[in-house]
CSV table of N, CA and C and ligand atoms in Angstrom, one decimal:
chain,number,residue,atom,x,y,z
A,11,MET,N,93.2,97.4,96.6
A,11,MET,CA,94.0,96.6,95.7
A,11,MET,C,95.3,97.3,95.4
A,12,ILE,N,96.4,96.6,95.6
A,12,ILE,CA,97.7,97.2,95.4
A,12,ILE,C,98.4,96.7,94.1
A,13,ALA,N,98.9,97.6,93.3
A,13,ALA,CA,99.6,97.1,92.1
A,13,ALA,C,101.1,97.1,92.5
A,14,VAL,N,101.8,96.0,92.2
A,14,VAL,CA,103.2,95.8,92.6
A,14,VAL,C,103.9,95.6,91.2
A,15,PHE,N,104.8,96.5,90.9
A,15,PHE,CA,105.5,96.4,89.6
A,15,PHE,C,107.0,96.2,89.9
A,16,ASN,N,107.6,95.2,89.3
A,16,ASN,CA,109.0,94.9,89.3
A,16,ASN,C,109.5,95.1,87.9
A,17,GLY,N,110.6,95.8,87.8
A,17,GLY,CA,111.1,96.1,86.4
A,17,GLY,C,112.2,95.2,86.0
A,18,VAL,N,113.0,95.8,85.2
A,18,VAL,CA,114.0,95.1,84.4
A,18,VAL,C,115.0,94.3,85.3
A,19,ASN,N,115.3,93.1,84.9
A,19,ASN,CA,116.2,92.2,85.5
A,19,ASN,C,115.7,91.6,86.9
A,20,LEU,N,114.6,92.0,87.4
A,20,LEU,CA,114.1,91.5,88.7
A,20,LEU,C,113.6,90.1,88.5
A,21,ASN,N,113.3,89.6,87.3
A,21,ASN,CA,113.0,88.2,87.1
A,21,ASN,C,114.2,87.3,87.4
A,22,MET,N,115.4,87.9,87.5
A,22,MET,CA,116.6,87.1,87.7
A,22,MET,C,117.0,87.0,89.2
A,23,LEU,N,116.1,87.5,90.1
A,23,LEU,CA,116.4,87.4,91.5
A,23,LEU,C,116.6,86.0,91.9
A,24,GLY,N,117.5,85.7,92.8
A,24,GLY,CA,117.9,84.4,93.1
A,24,GLY,C,119.2,84.0,92.4
A,25,GLN,N,119.4,84.7,91.2
A,25,GLN,CA,120.6,84.4,90.5
A,25,GLN,C,121.5,85.7,90.4
A,26,ARG,N,121.0,86.8,90.9
A,26,ARG,CA,121.8,88.0,91.0
A,26,ARG,C,122.6,88.0,92.3
A,27,ASP,N,123.5,89.0,92.4
A,27,ASP,CA,124.3,89.1,93.6
A,27,ASP,C,123.5,89.0,94.9
A,28,PRO,N,123.6,87.9,95.7
A,28,PRO,CA,122.8,87.8,96.9
A,28,PRO,C,123.2,88.8,97.9
A,29,ALA,N,124.4,89.4,97.9
A,29,ALA,CA,124.8,90.4,98.9
A,29,ALA,C,124.0,91.6,98.7
A,30,GLN,N,123.6,91.9,97.5
A,30,GLN,CA,122.8,93.1,97.2
A,30,GLN,C,121.3,92.8,97.2
A,31,TYR,N,120.9,91.7,96.6
A,31,TYR,CA,119.5,91.4,96.3
A,31,TYR,C,118.9,90.3,97.1
A,32,GLY,N,119.7,89.6,98.0
A,32,GLY,CA,119.1,88.5,98.7
A,32,GLY,C,119.0,87.2,97.9
A,33,THR,N,118.4,86.2,98.5
A,33,THR,CA,118.4,84.9,97.8
A,33,THR,C,117.1,84.5,97.3
A,34,LEU,N,116.0,85.2,97.6
A,34,LEU,CA,114.7,84.9,97.1
A,34,LEU,C,114.6,85.0,95.6
A,35,THR,N,113.9,84.1,95.0
A,35,THR,CA,113.5,84.2,93.6
A,35,THR,C,112.4,85.2,93.5
A,36,LEU,N,112.1,85.7,92.3
A,36,LEU,CA,110.9,86.6,92.1
A,36,LEU,C,109.6,85.9,92.5
A,37,GLY,N,109.5,84.6,92.2
A,37,GLY,CA,108.3,83.9,92.5
A,37,GLY,C,108.1,83.8,94.1
A,38,GLU,N,109.2,83.6,94.8
A,38,GLU,CA,109.2,83.6,96.2
A,38,GLU,C,108.8,84.9,96.8
A,39,LEU,N,109.4,86.0,96.2
A,39,LEU,CA,109.2,87.3,96.7
A,39,LEU,C,107.7,87.7,96.5
A,40,GLU,N,107.1,87.3,95.3
A,40,GLU,CA,105.7,87.6,95.0
A,40,GLU,C,104.8,86.8,95.9
A,41,SER,N,105.2,85.6,96.3
A,41,SER,CA,104.3,84.8,97.2
A,41,SER,C,104.3,85.5,98.6
A,42,LYS,N,105.4,86.1,99.0
A,42,LYS,CA,105.4,86.8,100.3
A,42,LYS,C,104.6,88.1,100.2
A,43,ILE,N,104.7,88.7,99.0
A,43,ILE,CA,103.9,90.0,98.8
A,43,ILE,C,102.4,89.7,98.9
A,44,TYR,N,102.0,88.5,98.3
A,44,TYR,CA,100.6,88.1,98.4
A,44,TYR,C,100.2,87.9,99.8
A,45,GLU,N,101.0,87.1,100.5
A,45,GLU,CA,100.7,86.8,102.0
A,45,GLU,C,100.7,88.1,102.8
A,46,TRP,N,101.7,89.0,102.7
A,46,TRP,CA,101.7,90.2,103.4
A,46,TRP,C,100.5,91.0,103.2
A,47,SER,N,100.0,91.1,101.9
A,47,SER,CA,98.9,91.9,101.5
A,47,SER,C,97.6,91.3,102.2
A,48,ARG,N,97.5,90.0,102.1
A,48,ARG,CA,96.3,89.3,102.7
A,48,ARG,C,96.3,89.6,104.2
A,49,ALA,N,97.5,89.5,104.9
A,49,ALA,CA,97.5,89.7,106.3
A,49,ALA,C,97.2,91.2,106.6
A,50,ALA,N,97.5,92.1,105.7
A,50,ALA,CA,97.2,93.5,106.0
A,50,ALA,C,95.7,93.9,105.6
A,51,GLY,N,95.0,92.9,105.0
A,51,GLY,CA,93.6,93.1,104.7
A,51,GLY,C,93.4,93.6,103.3
A,52,THR,N,94.3,93.4,102.4
A,52,THR,CA,94.2,93.9,101.0
A,52,THR,C,94.6,92.8,100.1
A,53,THR,N,94.6,93.1,98.8
A,53,THR,CA,95.0,92.2,97.7
A,53,THR,C,96.1,92.8,96.9
A,54,ALA,N,97.1,92.1,96.5
A,54,ALA,CA,98.1,92.6,95.6
A,54,ALA,C,98.0,92.0,94.3
A,55,ARG,N,98.3,92.7,93.2
A,55,ARG,CA,98.5,92.1,91.9
A,55,ARG,C,99.9,92.5,91.5
A,56,CYS,N,100.7,91.4,91.2
A,56,CYS,CA,102.2,91.6,90.9
A,56,CYS,C,102.4,91.5,89.4
A,57,PHE,N,103.3,92.3,88.9
A,57,PHE,CA,103.7,92.2,87.5
A,57,PHE,C,105.1,92.6,87.3
A,58,GLN,N,105.9,91.8,86.6
A,58,GLN,CA,107.3,92.0,86.3
A,58,GLN,C,107.5,92.0,84.8
A,59,THR,N,108.3,92.9,84.3
A,59,THR,CA,108.6,92.9,82.9
A,59,THR,C,110.0,93.5,82.7
A,60,ASN,N,110.6,93.0,81.6
A,60,ASN,CA,111.9,93.6,81.1
A,60,ASN,C,111.7,94.6,80.0
A,61,HIS,N,110.5,94.9,79.7
A,61,HIS,CA,110.2,95.8,78.6
A,61,HIS,C,109.5,97.1,79.1
A,62,GLU,N,110.2,98.2,78.9
A,62,GLU,CA,109.8,99.5,79.5
A,62,GLU,C,108.4,99.9,79.1
A,63,GLY,N,108.1,99.7,77.8
A,63,GLY,CA,106.8,100.1,77.3
A,63,GLY,C,105.7,99.3,77.9
A,64,ALA,N,106.0,98.0,78.2
A,64,ALA,CA,105.0,97.1,78.8
A,64,ALA,C,104.7,97.6,80.3
A,65,LEU,N,105.8,98.0,80.9
A,65,LEU,CA,105.6,98.5,82.3
A,65,LEU,C,104.7,99.8,82.3
A,66,ILE,N,105.0,100.6,81.3
A,66,ILE,CA,104.2,101.9,81.2
A,66,ILE,C,102.8,101.6,80.9
A,67,ASP,N,102.5,100.7,80.0
A,67,ASP,CA,101.1,100.3,79.7
A,67,ASP,C,100.4,99.8,81.0
A,68,HIS,N,101.1,99.0,81.8
A,68,HIS,CA,100.5,98.5,83.0
A,68,HIS,C,100.3,99.6,84.0
A,69,ILE,N,101.2,100.6,84.1
A,69,ILE,CA,101.0,101.7,85.0
A,69,ILE,C,99.8,102.5,84.6
A,70,HIS,N,99.6,102.8,83.3
A,70,HIS,CA,98.4,103.5,82.8
A,70,HIS,C,97.2,102.7,83.2
A,71,GLU,N,97.2,101.4,82.9
A,71,GLU,CA,96.0,100.5,83.1
A,71,GLU,C,95.6,100.4,84.6
A,72,CYS,N,96.6,100.4,85.5
A,72,CYS,CA,96.3,100.3,87.0
A,72,CYS,C,95.5,101.5,87.5
A,73,ARG,N,95.5,102.6,86.8
A,73,ARG,CA,94.8,103.7,87.2
A,73,ARG,C,93.3,103.5,87.4
A,74,GLY,N,92.9,102.4,86.7
A,74,GLY,CA,91.4,102.0,86.8
A,74,GLY,C,91.1,101.3,88.1
A,75,TRP,N,92.1,100.7,88.7
A,75,TRP,CA,91.7,99.8,89.8
A,75,TRP,C,92.6,99.9,91.1
A,76,ALA,N,93.8,100.4,91.0
A,76,ALA,CA,94.7,100.3,92.2
A,76,ALA,C,94.4,101.5,93.1
A,77,SER,N,94.5,101.2,94.4
A,77,SER,CA,94.4,102.3,95.4
A,77,SER,C,95.8,102.6,95.9
A,78,GLY,N,96.8,101.9,95.5
A,78,GLY,CA,98.2,102.2,95.8
A,78,GLY,C,99.1,101.4,94.9
A,79,VAL,N,100.3,101.9,94.7
A,79,VAL,CA,101.3,101.3,93.8
A,79,VAL,C,102.6,101.1,94.5
A,80,ILE,N,103.2,100.0,94.3
A,80,ILE,CA,104.6,99.7,94.8
A,80,ILE,C,105.4,99.4,93.6
A,81,ILE,N,106.5,100.1,93.4
A,81,ILE,CA,107.3,99.9,92.2
A,81,ILE,C,108.8,99.8,92.5
A,82,ASN,N,109.4,98.8,92.0
A,82,ASN,CA,110.9,98.7,92.0
A,82,ASN,C,111.3,98.6,90.5
A,83,PRO,N,111.7,99.7,89.9
A,83,PRO,CA,111.9,99.7,88.5
A,83,PRO,C,113.3,99.1,88.1
A,84,GLY,N,114.1,98.6,89.0
A,84,GLY,CA,115.4,98.2,88.6
A,84,GLY,C,116.2,99.3,88.1
A,85,ALA,N,117.0,99.1,87.1
A,85,ALA,CA,117.9,100.1,86.5
A,85,ALA,C,117.1,101.3,85.9
A,86,TRP,N,115.9,101.1,85.5
A,86,TRP,CA,115.1,102.2,84.9
A,86,TRP,C,115.0,103.3,85.9
A,87,THR,N,115.1,103.0,87.2
A,87,THR,CA,115.0,104.0,88.2
A,87,THR,C,115.9,105.2,87.9
A,88,HIS,N,117.1,104.9,87.3
A,88,HIS,CA,118.2,105.9,87.2
A,88,HIS,C,118.1,106.7,86.0
A,89,TYR,N,117.3,106.3,85.0
A,89,TYR,CA,117.3,107.1,83.8
A,89,TYR,C,116.0,107.2,83.0
A,90,SER,N,115.0,106.5,83.4
A,90,SER,CA,113.8,106.4,82.5
A,90,SER,C,112.8,107.6,82.8
A,91,TYR,N,112.9,108.7,82.0
A,91,TYR,CA,112.0,109.8,82.1
A,91,TYR,C,110.6,109.4,81.7
A,92,ALA,N,110.5,108.4,80.8
A,92,ALA,CA,109.2,107.9,80.3
A,92,ALA,C,108.5,107.3,81.5
A,93,LEU,N,109.2,106.5,82.3
A,93,LEU,CA,108.6,105.9,83.5
A,93,LEU,C,108.2,107.0,84.5
A,94,ARG,N,109.1,108.0,84.7
A,94,ARG,CA,108.8,109.1,85.6
A,94,ARG,C,107.5,109.8,85.2
A,95,ASP,N,107.4,110.1,83.9
A,95,ASP,CA,106.2,110.8,83.4
A,95,ASP,C,104.9,109.9,83.6
A,96,ALA,N,105.1,108.6,83.4
A,96,ALA,CA,103.9,107.7,83.6
A,96,ALA,C,103.5,107.7,85.0
A,97,LEU,N,104.4,107.7,86.0
A,97,LEU,CA,104.1,107.7,87.4
A,97,LEU,C,103.5,109.0,87.8
A,98,GLU,N,103.9,110.1,87.1
A,98,GLU,CA,103.3,111.4,87.5
A,98,GLU,C,101.8,111.5,87.2
A,99,ILE,N,101.3,110.6,86.3
A,99,ILE,CA,99.9,110.7,86.0
A,99,ILE,C,99.1,109.9,87.0
A,100,VAL,N,99.8,109.0,87.8
A,100,VAL,CA,99.1,108.2,88.8
A,100,VAL,C,98.6,109.1,89.9
A,101,THR,N,97.4,109.0,90.3
A,101,THR,CA,96.9,109.9,91.4
A,101,THR,C,96.9,109.2,92.8
A,102,VAL,N,97.0,107.9,92.8
A,102,VAL,CA,97.1,107.2,94.1
A,102,VAL,C,98.6,107.2,94.6
A,103,PRO,N,98.8,106.9,95.9
A,103,PRO,CA,100.2,106.9,96.4
A,103,PRO,C,101.0,105.9,95.8
A,104,VAL,N,102.3,106.2,95.5
A,104,VAL,CA,103.2,105.3,94.9
A,104,VAL,C,104.4,105.2,95.8
A,105,VAL,N,104.9,104.0,96.1
A,105,VAL,CA,106.0,103.7,96.9
A,105,VAL,C,107.1,103.2,96.1
A,106,GLU,N,108.3,103.8,96.1
A,106,GLU,CA,109.5,103.3,95.4
A,106,GLU,C,110.3,102.4,96.3
A,107,VAL,N,110.5,101.2,95.9
A,107,VAL,CA,111.2,100.2,96.7
A,107,VAL,C,112.5,99.7,96.0
A,108,HIS,N,113.6,99.6,96.7
A,108,HIS,CA,114.8,98.9,96.2
A,108,HIS,C,115.3,97.9,97.2
A,109,LEU,N,115.6,96.7,96.8
A,109,LEU,CA,116.1,95.7,97.7
A,109,LEU,C,117.4,96.2,98.3
A,110,SER,N,118.3,96.7,97.5
A,110,SER,CA,119.6,97.1,97.9
A,110,SER,C,119.6,98.6,98.3
A,111,ASP,N,120.6,99.1,99.0
A,111,ASP,CA,120.7,100.5,99.4
A,111,ASP,C,121.3,101.3,98.3
A,112,ILE,N,120.5,101.9,97.4
A,112,ILE,CA,121.0,102.5,96.2
A,112,ILE,C,121.9,103.7,96.6
A,113,ASN,N,121.8,104.2,97.8
A,113,ASN,CA,122.7,105.4,98.2
A,113,ASN,C,124.0,105.0,98.6
A,114,ALA,N,124.2,103.6,98.8
A,114,ALA,CA,125.5,103.2,99.3
A,114,ALA,C,126.3,102.4,98.3
A,115,ARG,N,125.9,102.5,97.0
A,115,ARG,CA,126.5,101.8,96.0
A,115,ARG,C,127.2,102.7,95.0
A,116,GLU,N,127.2,102.3,93.7
A,116,GLU,CA,127.9,103.2,92.7
A,116,GLU,C,127.2,104.6,92.6
A,117,GLU,N,128.0,105.6,92.3
A,117,GLU,CA,127.5,106.9,92.2
A,117,GLU,C,126.2,107.0,91.3
A,118,TRP,N,126.2,106.3,90.2
A,118,TRP,CA,125.1,106.4,89.2
A,118,TRP,C,123.8,105.9,89.8
A,119,ARG,N,123.8,105.0,90.8
A,119,ARG,CA,122.6,104.5,91.4
A,119,ARG,C,122.0,105.4,92.3
A,120,ARG,N,122.7,106.5,92.7
A,120,ARG,CA,122.1,107.4,93.7
A,120,ARG,C,121.0,108.3,93.1
A,121,GLN,N,121.1,108.5,91.8
A,121,GLN,CA,120.1,109.3,91.2
A,121,GLN,C,118.8,108.4,90.9
A,122,SER,N,117.7,108.9,91.4
A,122,SER,CA,116.4,108.3,91.0
A,122,SER,C,115.6,109.3,90.3
A,123,VAL,N,115.3,109.1,89.0
A,123,VAL,CA,114.5,110.1,88.3
A,123,VAL,C,113.0,110.0,88.6
A,124,ILE,N,112.6,109.0,89.4
A,124,ILE,CA,111.2,109.0,89.8
A,124,ILE,C,111.0,109.5,91.3
A,125,ALA,N,112.1,109.9,91.9
A,125,ALA,CA,112.0,110.3,93.4
A,125,ALA,C,111.0,111.4,93.6
A,126,ASP,N,110.9,112.3,92.7
A,126,ASP,CA,110.0,113.5,92.9
A,126,ASP,C,108.6,113.2,92.6
A,127,VAL,N,108.3,112.1,92.0
A,127,VAL,CA,106.8,111.8,91.7
A,127,VAL,C,106.3,110.6,92.6
A,128,VAL,N,107.1,110.1,93.5
A,128,VAL,CA,106.6,109.1,94.4
A,128,VAL,C,106.3,109.7,95.8
A,129,SER,N,105.4,108.9,96.5
A,129,SER,CA,105.0,109.5,97.9
A,129,SER,C,106.0,109.0,99.0
A,130,HIS,N,106.6,107.9,98.7
A,130,HIS,CA,107.5,107.3,99.8
A,130,HIS,C,108.5,106.5,99.1
A,131,ARG,N,109.7,106.4,99.8
A,131,ARG,CA,110.8,105.6,99.2
A,131,ARG,C,111.5,104.7,100.3
A,132,ILE,N,111.7,103.5,99.9
A,132,ILE,CA,112.3,102.5,100.8
A,132,ILE,C,113.5,101.8,100.1
A,133,SER,N,114.7,101.9,100.6
A,133,SER,CA,115.8,101.3,99.9
A,133,SER,C,116.7,100.6,100.9
A,134,GLY,N,117.2,99.4,100.6
A,134,GLY,CA,118.2,98.7,101.4
A,134,GLY,C,117.6,97.8,102.5
A,135,HIS,N,116.3,97.5,102.4
A,135,HIS,CA,115.7,96.7,103.4
A,135,HIS,C,115.3,95.3,102.9
A,136,GLY,N,115.9,95.0,101.7
A,136,GLY,CA,115.7,93.7,101.1
A,136,GLY,C,114.2,93.5,100.9
A,137,ALA,N,113.8,92.2,100.9
A,137,ALA,CA,112.3,91.8,100.6
A,137,ALA,C,111.4,92.5,101.6
A,138,ASP,N,111.9,92.7,102.9
A,138,ASP,CA,111.1,93.4,103.9
A,138,ASP,C,110.6,94.8,103.4
A,139,GLY,N,111.4,95.4,102.5
A,139,GLY,CA,111.0,96.7,102.0
A,139,GLY,C,109.6,96.7,101.4
A,140,TYR,N,109.3,95.6,100.7
A,140,TYR,CA,107.9,95.5,100.1
A,140,TYR,C,106.9,95.4,101.2
A,141,HIS,N,107.2,94.6,102.3
A,141,HIS,CA,106.3,94.5,103.4
A,141,HIS,C,106.0,95.9,104.0
A,142,GLU,N,107.1,96.6,104.2
A,142,GLU,CA,107.0,98.0,104.8
A,142,GLU,C,106.1,98.9,103.8
A,143,ALA,N,106.3,98.7,102.5
A,143,ALA,CA,105.6,99.5,101.6
A,143,ALA,C,104.1,99.2,101.6
A,144,ILE,N,103.7,97.9,101.8
A,144,ILE,CA,102.3,97.5,101.9
A,144,ILE,C,101.7,98.2,103.2
A,145,ASP,N,102.5,98.1,104.3
A,145,ASP,CA,101.9,98.7,105.6
A,145,ASP,C,101.8,100.2,105.4
A,146,TRP,N,102.8,100.8,104.8
A,146,TRP,CA,102.8,102.2,104.6
A,146,TRP,C,101.6,102.7,103.8
A,147,LEU,N,101.3,101.9,102.7
A,147,LEU,CA,100.1,102.2,101.9
A,147,LEU,C,98.8,102.0,102.6
A,148,MET,N,98.8,101.0,103.4
A,148,MET,CA,97.5,100.7,104.2
A,148,MET,C,97.3,101.9,105.2
A,149,GLN,N,98.3,102.4,105.8
A,149,GLN,CA,98.1,103.5,106.7
A,149,GLN,C,97.8,104.8,105.9
A,150,GLU,N,98.4,105.0,104.8
A,150,GLU,CA,98.3,106.2,104.0
A,150,GLU,C,96.9,106.3,103.4
A,151,THR,N,96.4,105.1,103.0
A,151,THR,CA,95.1,105.2,102.3
A,151,THR,C,94.0,104.6,103.2
A,152,ALA,N,94.3,104.3,104.4
A,152,ALA,CA,93.3,103.8,105.4
A,152,ALA,C,92.4,102.7,104.8
A,153,GLY,N,93.1,101.7,104.2
A,153,GLY,CA,92.3,100.5,103.8
A,153,GLY,C,92.3,100.4,102.2
A,154,VAL,N,93.4,100.2,101.6
A,154,VAL,CA,93.5,100.0,100.2
A,154,VAL,C,92.9,98.6,99.8
B,208,LIG,C1,117.5,97.8,92.4
B,208,LIG,C2,118.7,98.7,92.4
B,208,LIG,C3,119.0,99.1,91.0
B,208,LIG,O1,120.1,100.0,91.0
B,208,LIG,C4,119.3,97.9,90.1
B,208,LIG,O2,119.6,98.3,88.8
B,208,LIG,C5,118.3,96.9,90.2
B,208,LIG,C6,117.6,96.6,91.5
B,208,LIG,C7,117.2,97.2,93.8
B,208,LIG,O3,116.2,96.6,94.0
B,208,LIG,O4,118.1,97.3,94.7
B,208,LIG,O5,118.1,96.2,89.2
B,208,LIG,O6,116.3,98.5,92.0
């Protein structure tokens, strides 16, 4: 079972800059994630929130059931030490995903405070980045 977390402002996909984030809505992205997971032989549970504490509660809670985690924290990536500390407690592999290429944008987006506590990072591959993350987790955990 894979936990998929999307953070702040990702509920606005479809209305944000399509050049950076594509045209899929969050609902469409999550449908693809469910399909890709099924095809890979696993199940995903998706959660999005604009509230940092709610995300952290869900990260704590997934420790009871997830064998892998995919997270796109949105702007929290760049400054949330609370999120970083929550991910540090997770013992299963965590993949950091960004739709846009955070290294090719504003200087402040290049910093990820979670980079040192995740197992793998994917940036700039759009929605396909989540597909790659599922496949990476399946290989890493040999059947999540
Ligand atoms: C993002 C990149 C972040 O810099 C930004 O704040 C987001 C989305 C991405 O998926 O490309 O909200 O994480």
